[in-house]
XYZ file of C-alpha atoms in Angstrom:
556
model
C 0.000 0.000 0.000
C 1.568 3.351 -1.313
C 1.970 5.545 1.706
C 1.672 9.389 1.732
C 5.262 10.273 1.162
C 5.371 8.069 -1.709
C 2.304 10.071 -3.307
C 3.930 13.380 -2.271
C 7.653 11.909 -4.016
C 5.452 11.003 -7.110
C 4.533 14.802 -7.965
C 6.910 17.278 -9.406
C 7.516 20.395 -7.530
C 5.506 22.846 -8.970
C 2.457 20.439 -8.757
C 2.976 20.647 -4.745
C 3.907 23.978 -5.132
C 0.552 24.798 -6.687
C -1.463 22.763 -4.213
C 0.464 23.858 -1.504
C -1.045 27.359 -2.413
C -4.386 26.092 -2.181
C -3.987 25.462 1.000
C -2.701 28.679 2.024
C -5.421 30.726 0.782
C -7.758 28.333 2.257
C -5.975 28.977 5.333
C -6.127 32.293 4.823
C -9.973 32.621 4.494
C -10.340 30.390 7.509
C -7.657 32.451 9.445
C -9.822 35.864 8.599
C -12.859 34.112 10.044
C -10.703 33.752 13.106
C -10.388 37.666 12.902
C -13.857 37.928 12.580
C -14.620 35.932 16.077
C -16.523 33.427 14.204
C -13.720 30.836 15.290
C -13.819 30.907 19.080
C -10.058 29.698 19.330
C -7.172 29.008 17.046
C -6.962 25.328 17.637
C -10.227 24.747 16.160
C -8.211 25.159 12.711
C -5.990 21.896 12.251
C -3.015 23.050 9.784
C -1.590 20.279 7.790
C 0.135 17.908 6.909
C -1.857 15.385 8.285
C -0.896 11.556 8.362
C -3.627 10.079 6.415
C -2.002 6.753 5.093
C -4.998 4.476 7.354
C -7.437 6.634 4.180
C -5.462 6.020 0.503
C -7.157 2.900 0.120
C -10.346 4.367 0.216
C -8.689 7.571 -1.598
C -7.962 4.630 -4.720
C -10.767 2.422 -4.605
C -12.752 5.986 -5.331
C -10.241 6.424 -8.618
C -8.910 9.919 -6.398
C -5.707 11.193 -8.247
C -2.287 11.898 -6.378
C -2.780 15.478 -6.386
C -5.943 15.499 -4.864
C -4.554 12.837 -2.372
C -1.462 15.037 -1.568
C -4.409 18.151 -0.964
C -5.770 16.277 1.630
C -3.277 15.779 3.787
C -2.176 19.410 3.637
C -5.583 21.676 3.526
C -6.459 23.014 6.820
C -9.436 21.296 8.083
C -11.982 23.117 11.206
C -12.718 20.776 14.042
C -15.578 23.404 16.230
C -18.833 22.880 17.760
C -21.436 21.938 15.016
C -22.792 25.270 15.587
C -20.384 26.771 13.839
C -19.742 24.623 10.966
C -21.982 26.506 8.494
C -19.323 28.021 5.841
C -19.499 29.943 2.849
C -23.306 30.849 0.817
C -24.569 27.801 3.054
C -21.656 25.034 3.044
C -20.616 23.172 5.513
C -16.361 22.839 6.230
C -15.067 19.648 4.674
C -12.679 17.072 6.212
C -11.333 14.659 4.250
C -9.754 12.918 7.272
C -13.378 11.611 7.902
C -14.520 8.813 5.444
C -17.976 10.296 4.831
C -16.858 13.284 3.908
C -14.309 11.716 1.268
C -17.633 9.808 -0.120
C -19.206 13.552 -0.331
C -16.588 14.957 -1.546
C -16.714 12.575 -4.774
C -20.541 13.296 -5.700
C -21.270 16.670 -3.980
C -24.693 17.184 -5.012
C -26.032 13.946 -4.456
C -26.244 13.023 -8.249
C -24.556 9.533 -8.344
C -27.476 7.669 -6.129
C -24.639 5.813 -4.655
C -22.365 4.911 -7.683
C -19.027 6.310 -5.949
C -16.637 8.347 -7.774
C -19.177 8.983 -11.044
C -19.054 12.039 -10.954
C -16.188 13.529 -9.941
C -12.900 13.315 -11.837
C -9.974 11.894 -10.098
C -8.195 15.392 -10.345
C -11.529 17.319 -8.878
C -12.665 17.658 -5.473
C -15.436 19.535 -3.237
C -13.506 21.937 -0.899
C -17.120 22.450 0.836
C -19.888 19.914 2.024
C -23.021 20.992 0.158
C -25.974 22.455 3.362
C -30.018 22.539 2.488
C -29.755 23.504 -1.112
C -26.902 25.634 -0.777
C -23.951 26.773 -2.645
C -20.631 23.928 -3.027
C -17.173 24.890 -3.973
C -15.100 22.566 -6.269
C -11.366 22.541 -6.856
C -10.048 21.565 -10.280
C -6.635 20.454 -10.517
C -5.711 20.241 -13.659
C -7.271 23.907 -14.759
C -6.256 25.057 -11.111
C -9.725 27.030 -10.587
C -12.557 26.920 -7.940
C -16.138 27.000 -8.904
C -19.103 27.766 -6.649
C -22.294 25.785 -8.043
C -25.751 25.778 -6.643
C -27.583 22.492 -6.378
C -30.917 23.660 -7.295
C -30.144 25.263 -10.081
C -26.726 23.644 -11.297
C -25.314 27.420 -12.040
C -22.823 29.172 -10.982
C -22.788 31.411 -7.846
C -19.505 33.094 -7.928
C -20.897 37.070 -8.420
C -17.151 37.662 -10.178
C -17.724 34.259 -12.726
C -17.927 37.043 -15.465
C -14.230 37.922 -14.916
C -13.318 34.319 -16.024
C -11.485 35.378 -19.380
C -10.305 38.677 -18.085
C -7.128 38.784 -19.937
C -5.678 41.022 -17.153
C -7.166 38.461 -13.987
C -5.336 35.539 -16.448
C -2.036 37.725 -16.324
C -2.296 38.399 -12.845
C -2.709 35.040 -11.606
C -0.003 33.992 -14.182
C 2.116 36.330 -12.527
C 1.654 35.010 -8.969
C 1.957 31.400 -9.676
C 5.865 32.188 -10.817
C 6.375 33.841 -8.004
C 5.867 31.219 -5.898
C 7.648 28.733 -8.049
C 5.392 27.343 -10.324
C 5.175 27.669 -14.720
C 1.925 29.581 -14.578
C 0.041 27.132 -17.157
C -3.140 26.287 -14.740
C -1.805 22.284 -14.001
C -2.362 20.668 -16.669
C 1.282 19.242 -17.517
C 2.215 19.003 -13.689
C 2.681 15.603 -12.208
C -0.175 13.525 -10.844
C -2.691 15.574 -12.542
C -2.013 15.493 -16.028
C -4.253 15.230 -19.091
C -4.214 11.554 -20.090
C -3.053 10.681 -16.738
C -6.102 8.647 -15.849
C -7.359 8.600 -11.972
C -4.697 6.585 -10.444
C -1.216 7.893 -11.252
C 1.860 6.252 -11.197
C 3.561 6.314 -7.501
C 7.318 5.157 -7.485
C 7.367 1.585 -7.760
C 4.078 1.338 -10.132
C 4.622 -0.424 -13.590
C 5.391 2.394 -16.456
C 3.595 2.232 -19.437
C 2.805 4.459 -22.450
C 6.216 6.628 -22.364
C 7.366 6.035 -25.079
C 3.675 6.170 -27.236
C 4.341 8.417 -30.023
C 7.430 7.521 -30.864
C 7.366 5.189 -33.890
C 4.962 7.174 -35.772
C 6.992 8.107 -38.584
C 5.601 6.006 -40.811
C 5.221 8.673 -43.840
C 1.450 9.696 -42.995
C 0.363 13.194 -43.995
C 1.162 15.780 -41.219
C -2.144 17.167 -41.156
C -3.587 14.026 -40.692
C -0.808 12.749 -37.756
C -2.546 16.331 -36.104
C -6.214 15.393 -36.063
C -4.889 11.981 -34.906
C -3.043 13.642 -31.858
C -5.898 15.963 -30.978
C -8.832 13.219 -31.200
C -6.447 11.148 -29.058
C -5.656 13.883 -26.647
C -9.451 14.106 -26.470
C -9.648 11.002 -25.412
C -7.295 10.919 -22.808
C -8.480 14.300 -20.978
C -12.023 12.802 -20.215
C -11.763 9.418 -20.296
C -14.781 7.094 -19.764
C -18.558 8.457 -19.959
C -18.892 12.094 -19.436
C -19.580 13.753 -16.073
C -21.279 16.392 -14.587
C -18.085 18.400 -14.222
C -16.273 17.628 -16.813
C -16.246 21.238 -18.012
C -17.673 23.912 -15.524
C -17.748 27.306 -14.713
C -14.610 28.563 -12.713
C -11.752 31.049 -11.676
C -8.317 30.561 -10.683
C -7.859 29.271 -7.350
C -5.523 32.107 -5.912
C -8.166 34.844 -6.924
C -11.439 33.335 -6.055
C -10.002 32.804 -2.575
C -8.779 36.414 -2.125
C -12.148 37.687 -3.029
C -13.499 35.238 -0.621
C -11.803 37.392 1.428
C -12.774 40.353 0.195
C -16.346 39.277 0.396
C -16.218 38.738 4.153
C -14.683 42.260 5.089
C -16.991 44.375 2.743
C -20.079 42.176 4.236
C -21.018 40.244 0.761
C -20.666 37.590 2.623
C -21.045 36.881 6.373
C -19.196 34.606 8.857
C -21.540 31.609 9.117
C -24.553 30.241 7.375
C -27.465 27.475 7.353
C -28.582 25.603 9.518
C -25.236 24.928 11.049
C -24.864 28.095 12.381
C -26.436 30.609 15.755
C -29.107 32.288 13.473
C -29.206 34.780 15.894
C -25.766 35.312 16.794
C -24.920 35.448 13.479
C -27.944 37.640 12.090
C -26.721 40.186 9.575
C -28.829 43.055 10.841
C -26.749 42.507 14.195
C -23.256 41.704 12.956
C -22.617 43.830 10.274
C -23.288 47.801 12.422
C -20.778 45.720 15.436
C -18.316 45.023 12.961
C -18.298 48.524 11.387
C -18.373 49.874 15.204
C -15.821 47.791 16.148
C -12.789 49.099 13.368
C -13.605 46.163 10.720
C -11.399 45.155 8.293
C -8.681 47.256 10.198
C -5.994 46.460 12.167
C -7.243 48.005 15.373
C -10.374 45.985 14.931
C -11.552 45.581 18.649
C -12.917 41.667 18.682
C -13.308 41.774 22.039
C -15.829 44.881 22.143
C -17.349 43.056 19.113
C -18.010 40.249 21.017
C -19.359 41.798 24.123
C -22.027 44.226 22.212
C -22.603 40.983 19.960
C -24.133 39.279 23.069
C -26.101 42.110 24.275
C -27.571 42.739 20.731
C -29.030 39.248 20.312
C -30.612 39.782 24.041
C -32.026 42.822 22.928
C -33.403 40.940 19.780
C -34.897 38.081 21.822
C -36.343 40.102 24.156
C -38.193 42.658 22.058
C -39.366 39.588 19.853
C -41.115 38.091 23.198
C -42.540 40.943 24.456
C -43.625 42.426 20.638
C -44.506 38.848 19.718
C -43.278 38.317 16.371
C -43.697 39.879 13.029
C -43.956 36.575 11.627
C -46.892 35.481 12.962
C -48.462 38.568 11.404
C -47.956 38.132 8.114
C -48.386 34.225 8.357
C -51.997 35.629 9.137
C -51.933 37.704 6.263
C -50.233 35.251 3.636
C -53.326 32.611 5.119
C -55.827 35.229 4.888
C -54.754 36.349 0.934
C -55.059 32.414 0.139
C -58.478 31.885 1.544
C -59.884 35.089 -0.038
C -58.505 34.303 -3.418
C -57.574 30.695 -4.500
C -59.690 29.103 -1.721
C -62.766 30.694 -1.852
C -62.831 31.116 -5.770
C -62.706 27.678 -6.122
C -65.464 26.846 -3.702
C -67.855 29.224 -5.295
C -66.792 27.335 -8.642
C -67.863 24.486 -7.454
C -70.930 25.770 -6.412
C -71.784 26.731 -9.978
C -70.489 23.310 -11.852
C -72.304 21.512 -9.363
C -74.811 19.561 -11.306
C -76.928 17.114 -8.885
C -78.553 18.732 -5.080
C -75.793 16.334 -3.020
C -73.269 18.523 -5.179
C -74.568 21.768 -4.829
C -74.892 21.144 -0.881
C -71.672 20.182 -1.084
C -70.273 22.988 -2.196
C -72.328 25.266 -0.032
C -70.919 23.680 2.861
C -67.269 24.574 1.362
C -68.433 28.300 0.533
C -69.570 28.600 3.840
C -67.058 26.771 5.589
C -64.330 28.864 4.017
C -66.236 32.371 4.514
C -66.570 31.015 8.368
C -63.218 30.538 8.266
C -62.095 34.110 6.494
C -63.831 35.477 9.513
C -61.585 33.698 12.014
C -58.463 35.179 10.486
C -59.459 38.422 10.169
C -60.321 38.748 13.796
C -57.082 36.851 14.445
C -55.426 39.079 12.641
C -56.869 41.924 14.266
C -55.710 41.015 17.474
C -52.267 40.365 16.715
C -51.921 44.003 15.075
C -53.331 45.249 18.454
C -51.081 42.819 20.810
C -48.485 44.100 18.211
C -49.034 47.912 18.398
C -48.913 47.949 22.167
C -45.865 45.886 22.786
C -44.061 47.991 20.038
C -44.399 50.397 22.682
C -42.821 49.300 25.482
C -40.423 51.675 27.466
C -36.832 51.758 27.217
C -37.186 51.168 31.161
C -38.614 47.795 30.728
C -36.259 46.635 27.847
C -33.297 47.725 29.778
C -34.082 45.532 32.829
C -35.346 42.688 31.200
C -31.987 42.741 29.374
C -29.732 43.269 32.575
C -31.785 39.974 34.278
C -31.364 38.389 31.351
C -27.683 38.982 30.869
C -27.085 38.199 34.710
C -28.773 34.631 33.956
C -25.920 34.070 30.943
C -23.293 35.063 33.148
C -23.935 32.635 35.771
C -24.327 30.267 32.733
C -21.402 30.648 31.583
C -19.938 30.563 35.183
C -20.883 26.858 35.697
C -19.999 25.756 32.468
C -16.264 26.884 33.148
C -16.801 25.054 36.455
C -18.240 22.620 35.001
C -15.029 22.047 32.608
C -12.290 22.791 35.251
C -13.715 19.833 37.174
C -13.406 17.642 34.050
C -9.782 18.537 33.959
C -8.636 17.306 37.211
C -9.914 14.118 36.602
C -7.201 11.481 36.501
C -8.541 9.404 33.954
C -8.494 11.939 31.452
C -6.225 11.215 28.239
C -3.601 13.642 26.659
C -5.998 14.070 23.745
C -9.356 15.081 25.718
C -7.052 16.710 28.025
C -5.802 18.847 25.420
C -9.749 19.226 23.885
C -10.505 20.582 27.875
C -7.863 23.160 27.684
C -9.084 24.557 24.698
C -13.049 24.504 25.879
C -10.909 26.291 29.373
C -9.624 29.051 27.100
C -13.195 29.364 25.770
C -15.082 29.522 28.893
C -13.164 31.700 30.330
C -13.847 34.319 27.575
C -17.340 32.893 27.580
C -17.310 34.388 31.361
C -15.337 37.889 30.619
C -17.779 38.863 27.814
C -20.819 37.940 29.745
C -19.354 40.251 32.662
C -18.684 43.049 30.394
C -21.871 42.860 28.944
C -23.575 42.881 32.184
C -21.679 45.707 33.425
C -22.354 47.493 29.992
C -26.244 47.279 30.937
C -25.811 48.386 34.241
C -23.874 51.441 33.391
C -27.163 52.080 30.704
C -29.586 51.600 33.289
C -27.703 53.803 35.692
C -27.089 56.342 33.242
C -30.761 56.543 32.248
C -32.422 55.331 35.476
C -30.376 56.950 38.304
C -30.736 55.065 41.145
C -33.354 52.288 40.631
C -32.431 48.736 41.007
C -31.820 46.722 38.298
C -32.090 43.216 39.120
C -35.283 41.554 40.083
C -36.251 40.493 43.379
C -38.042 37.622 43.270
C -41.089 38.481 43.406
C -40.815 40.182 40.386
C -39.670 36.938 39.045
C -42.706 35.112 40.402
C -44.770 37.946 38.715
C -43.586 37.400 35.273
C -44.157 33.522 35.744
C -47.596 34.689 36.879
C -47.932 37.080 33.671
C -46.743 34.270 31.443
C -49.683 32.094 32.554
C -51.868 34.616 32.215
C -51.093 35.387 28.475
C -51.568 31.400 28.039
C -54.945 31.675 29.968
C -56.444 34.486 27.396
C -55.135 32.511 24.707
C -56.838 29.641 25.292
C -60.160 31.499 26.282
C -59.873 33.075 22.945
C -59.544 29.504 20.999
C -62.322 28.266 23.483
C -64.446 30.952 22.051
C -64.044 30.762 18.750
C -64.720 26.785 18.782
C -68.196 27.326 20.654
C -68.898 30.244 18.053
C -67.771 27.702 14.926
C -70.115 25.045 16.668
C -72.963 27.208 16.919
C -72.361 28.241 13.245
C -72.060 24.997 12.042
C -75.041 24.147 13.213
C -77.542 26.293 12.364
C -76.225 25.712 8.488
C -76.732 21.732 9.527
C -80.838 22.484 9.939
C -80.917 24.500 5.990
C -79.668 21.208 4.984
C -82.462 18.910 2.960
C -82.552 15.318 4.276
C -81.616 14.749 0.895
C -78.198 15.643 1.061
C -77.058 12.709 3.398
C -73.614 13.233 1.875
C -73.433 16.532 3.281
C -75.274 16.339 6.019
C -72.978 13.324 7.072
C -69.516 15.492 6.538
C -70.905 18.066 8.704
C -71.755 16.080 11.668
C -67.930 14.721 11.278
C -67.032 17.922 11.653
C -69.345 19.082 14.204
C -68.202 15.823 16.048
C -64.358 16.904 15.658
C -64.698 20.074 17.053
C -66.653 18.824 20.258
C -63.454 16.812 20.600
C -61.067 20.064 20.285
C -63.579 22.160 22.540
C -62.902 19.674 25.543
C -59.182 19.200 25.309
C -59.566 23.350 25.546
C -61.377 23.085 28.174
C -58.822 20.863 30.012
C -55.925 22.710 29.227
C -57.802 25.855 30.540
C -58.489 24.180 34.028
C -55.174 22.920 34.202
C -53.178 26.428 33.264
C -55.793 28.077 36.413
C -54.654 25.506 38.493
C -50.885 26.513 37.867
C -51.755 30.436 38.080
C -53.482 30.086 41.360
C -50.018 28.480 42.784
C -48.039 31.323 41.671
């Protein structure tokens, strides 16, 4: 079994020297998300090389080329809480240390249906685990360029793709790769990756075959045909087998996408984090982006720590005026449910109505018209309400959003307290290997930050309050605890008075349309009793839940 310094041996310099620059700038993205205090600590980026021999036969039995082999063992992977393994446009990091993620990273977008290695060439690779219908970066080898592809639509989401052919971006990047020691000509005549290669090259030690192919065809042929001989044989070679699904995509060269990468993340194209894999909240662009222009970012004097600390309060703020506003959401779910009944739903009710040929039909379809225009009704005074619950929480006084942010900052702090307790306890444990042991120190350095910013963000609240309520208290007694519990139960009291209502109003609806129904419409008649029946049931677990949220309120 060929070992990782035998692949590495195989490749020519400025192969390595090439890939080797991949790395970097990958590096260099990940180190300005470091910058950017999305990365809570320096170890969570692994720098290579890494000693993946235990993974080449898996690398080979998926037809991965040398190249790509000798990029995975020296990209810089991210090992962090899976809260913060959302990447770029809605990636996830890759790590091709893990076996799943080598799988992935062979059919990105999930086309293959389990045949591995179809559709990625031996010399291409993912450099991003594709999220919910999200964006995927792929690295090309040969051509030395990094496309960003969305899986929905198959395009291309790199917002400089345009700039491919630039002949000045071709000159730059020309420029750069013989700086750093390589010929400039995109890969495709360096070692391990080259065109008619095929997806296993030759380690030292492999049988040689093919060298000398070419050389004994002197046999008198017509030059221009010996040319269109070469060129449908070079053909061949560069795309062997049946085609794939990248066998020619949209791309840039490596060096530049990742600078603008870069570039993306200090002017705010792009944000640190994204999906599902990441604090929504904490990470919420309406929040981050005024901190990080506060704070001094992209410059050097960029204050992280100060970033960090208002970062925490903001999201407080957020959640706080959410629960006591109730959300905007809600509101125009109402509306979006309301617009639906009023158009598509109770058009094609009244349709219906008028195709209806036979009285079981027509009855039918008056018991849709009217059920629908019953339930128009409910909305709208649902609606209604939620605008008025809206309006007046909207208006809540910079007095009660102050101290419901200091209590709730004072319960993070102590939070964060045992947690770092929690971990320094874990430490002195004797049983504790060198490699959780070093795992604790790093979740240590953490949680002790954890606990500074939570202090300096209570302290920053205090100082507010002080500043604009001289002399009043800030932290709840606990009464006033007990008194929002009691408020809370309150709010779920109404609530369910409200649905109780509205299900003996629906009833009593219901069934006064039940006696304008003929006895010849059993159909109908039949339906409605089901749901007459149904909402009996609905009415009494109401009713339960009412009794059992007094029951609570009066122990409060």
């Amino acid at each position: 079994m060929a070992t990782i310094a035998e692949i590495t041996a195989s490749l020519d310099n400025d192969t390595k020297t090439r890939l080797d620059a991949v790395a970097s700038g990958l590096l260099k993205v990940y180190n300005n998300l470091l910058r950017m205090r999305y990365f809570q600590h320096p170890a969570w980026i692994q720098l290579g090389p890494h000693n993946i021999d235990h993974l080449i036969p898996l690398y080979r039995f998926l037809g991965i080329d040398n190249c790509i082999i000798y990029l995975y063992s020296v990209l810089p992977y991210i090992k962090a809480p899976s809260e913060y393994t959302g990447f770029f446009q809605g990636s996830y990091f890759s790590d091709y240390r893990d076996e799943d993620d080598v799988r992935q990273g062979r059919d990105p977008f999930y086309y293959a249906n389990g045949n591995e290695g179809k559709w990625l060439r031996g010399w291409q690779t993912a450099l991003s685990t594709l999220g919910n219908h999200g964006t995927c970066l792929v690295y090309d080898a040969r051509e030395d360029i990094i496309g960003m592809f969305d899986q929905e639509s198959g395009g291309s989401t790199d917002p400089n793709i345009d700039q491919r052919w630039a002949e000045s971006d071709d000159e730059d990047e020309e420029g750069e790769r013989k700086e750093e020691g390589g010929e400039g000509n995109g890969g495709k005549e360096s070692g391990g990756c080259e065109q008619g290669e095929g997806e296993n090259p030759k380690v030292e030690g492999e049988d040689e075959e093919g060298d000398e192919k070419g050389d004994e065809d002197d046999n008198g042929e017509d030059d221009n045909d010996e040319e269109e001989d070469e060129e449908e044989e070079e053909e061949e070679e560069e795309y062997p087998g049946e085609p794939r699904a990248f066998d020619e995509f949209d791309g840039r060269r490596t060096a530049k996408v990742l600078r603008d990468m870069i570039r993306w993340y200090n002017d705010f194209t792009e944000i640190p984090g994204c999906g599902e894999c990441t604090d929504e909240a904490l990470w919420d662009r309406t929040i981050v982006v005024p901190l990080y222009r506060k704070h001094g970012w992209p410059g050097k004097d960029f204050d992280g720590d100060a970033f960090q600390v208002d970062q925490r309060r903001a999201v407080v703020a957020m959640e706080i005026e959410e629960k006591i506003a109730g959300s905007r959401g809600d509101i125009e779910m109402c509306q979006d449910t309301l617009g639906s009944l009023k158009t598509r739903g109770l058009e094609e009710a009244r349709k219906k109505l008028e195709d209806a040929e036979t009285l079981e039909k027509q009855w039918t379809a008056r018991w849709e018209v009217f059920l629908v225009e019953g339930t128009i009704e409910e909305k709208e005074e649902e609606l209604r309400e939620l605008e008025r619950i809206h309006e007046g929480a909207t208006s809540a006084t910079r007095h009660e959003l102050i101290f419901r942010e200091i209590r709730k900052l004072d319960e993070e702090f102590w939070d964060q307290r045992r947690r770092l307790r929690k971990i320094e306890q874990n430490l002195k444990e004797p049983d504790v290997d060198e490699e959780r042991r070093v795992e604790l120190q790093v979740e240590l350095e953490i949680g002790q930050k954890g606990v500074l910013f939570a202090e300096r963000a209570l302290e920053g609240a205090r100082l507010d309050a002080e500043r604009w309520f001289p002399g009043q208290n800030p932290l709840p007694d606990d009464g006033e605890t007990m008194k929002e519990s009691a408020l809370d139960l309150t709010k779920q009291l109404g609530n369910l008075i409200q649905r109780i209502e509205v299900c003996k109003a629906r009833s009593e609806r219901w069934e006064e349309f039940m006696k304008t129904v003929p006895v010849e419409a059993e159909e109908t008649k039949k339906t409605l009793q089901q749901k007459l029946d149904q909402n009996v049931s609905a009415l009494e677990i109401l009713l339960s839940q009412k009794e059992g949220v007094e029951a609570a309120t009066a122990s409060v």
